[in-house]
Amino acid sequence: MIGTFRRPRRTLVLGGARSGKSSFAEQLLARDRAVDYVACGLVPDGSDPEWTGRVTLHRARRPASWRTLETVDLAAVLGRPGPPVLVDCLTTWLARVMDDCGIWSEAPDADARLAAEIDGLVDAWRGTRRRVVAVSNEVGSGVVPATPSGRRFRDELGVLNTRVAATSRRVWLVTAGLPQRLR
């Protein structure tokens, strides 16, 4: 069809902390009445007021017609039919998955389990029939973490972002509230 505008099916939005990446990702889906908003972070339980405040802010910005799914099972969400998906964010997803796989407790099969989880997510991302926008932190431009665990997390996130970006139709970098299209 000549002249038909086709929205990209897979979009990755990168940025630093408080860069405006989540707001920008939400704007990309603002015309959609139904959206599955996948919140990958921990559900606030009141023990961390700062985290509760962040989650409250994100919830207040979303249209009431958007459905919130609090899960780390992104492969399942991406594998089933439905409305567009907004994943916020791959950084919190990775933190939870690394913990669940036993990376920090040095479980004997932790690395293999983590690799399988990441492969599963990347495969689901590549194969989804849904329109999806994912948010992730760009952590490679900051200070080198002082701890081995911090460096490991930074490195794993950098590799995850690279793999997801490689199979995305659009990739954006948001810095100081200014989106820059990379692809």
GROMACS .gro file of C-alpha atoms in nm, residues 106-168:
model
   63
  106GLU     CA    1   2.665  -1.776   4.353
  107ALA     CA    2   2.432  -2.070   4.292
  108PRO     CA    3   2.610  -2.339   4.089
  109ASP     CA    4   2.387  -2.305   3.781
  110ALA     CA    5   2.325  -1.929   3.809
  111ASP     CA    6   2.511  -1.824   3.496
  112ALA     CA    7   2.340  -2.087   3.280
  113ARG     CA    8   1.998  -1.995   3.420
  114LEU     CA    9   2.061  -1.625   3.358
  115ALA     CA   10   2.176  -1.691   3.001
  116ALA     CA   11   1.863  -1.897   2.937
  117GLU     CA   12   1.636  -1.623   3.075
  118ILE     CA   13   1.804  -1.357   2.861
  119ASP     CA   14   1.795  -1.579   2.551
  120GLY     CA   15   1.424  -1.644   2.614
  121LEU     CA   16   1.350  -1.273   2.642
  122VAL     CA   17   1.548  -1.185   2.329
  123ASP     CA   18   1.376  -1.465   2.133
  124ALA     CA   19   1.033  -1.347   2.252
  125TRP     CA   20   1.122  -0.987   2.165
  126ARG     CA   21   1.234  -1.089   1.816
  127GLY     CA   22   0.928  -1.307   1.753
  128THR     CA   23   0.647  -1.104   1.905
  129ARG     CA   24   0.354  -1.013   1.684
  130ARG     CA   25   0.255  -0.737   1.926
  131ARG     CA   26   0.369  -0.379   1.901
  132VAL     CA   27   0.609  -0.333   2.190
  133VAL     CA   28   0.806  -0.047   2.341
  134ALA     CA   29   1.067  -0.129   2.605
  135VAL     CA   30   1.250   0.110   2.834
  136SER     CA   31   1.599   0.042   2.967
  137ASN     CA   32   1.873   0.233   3.141
  138GLU     CA   33   2.186   0.320   2.952
  139VAL     CA   34   2.446   0.261   3.223
  140GLY     CA   35   2.766   0.242   3.019
  141SER     CA   36   2.827   0.616   3.018
  142GLY     CA   37   2.855   0.663   3.393
  143VAL     CA   38   3.103   0.593   3.666
  144VAL     CA   39   3.254   0.244   3.674
  145PRO     CA   40   3.087   0.070   3.968
  146ALA     CA   41   3.316   0.015   4.268
  147THR     CA   42   3.199  -0.340   4.338
  148PRO     CA   43   3.226  -0.661   4.135
  149SER     CA   44   2.848  -0.707   4.158
  150GLY     CA   45   2.789  -0.355   4.028
  151ARG     CA   46   3.024  -0.412   3.736
  152ARG     CA   47   2.861  -0.746   3.661
  153PHE     CA   48   2.515  -0.589   3.655
  154ARG     CA   49   2.632  -0.300   3.435
  155ASP     CA   50   2.796  -0.541   3.192
  156GLU     CA   51   2.494  -0.775   3.176
  157LEU     CA   52   2.262  -0.480   3.114
  158GLY     CA   53   2.488  -0.348   2.840
  159VAL     CA   54   2.482  -0.684   2.663
  160LEU     CA   55   2.104  -0.717   2.707
  161ASN     CA   56   2.048  -0.367   2.566
  162THR     CA   57   2.275  -0.447   2.271
  163ARG     CA   58   2.090  -0.769   2.192
  164VAL     CA   59   1.745  -0.609   2.218
  165ALA     CA   60   1.856  -0.308   2.011
  166ALA     CA   61   1.989  -0.539   1.739
  167THR     CA   62   1.639  -0.676   1.679
  168SER     CA   63   1.450  -0.348   1.725
   0.00000   0.00000   0.00000
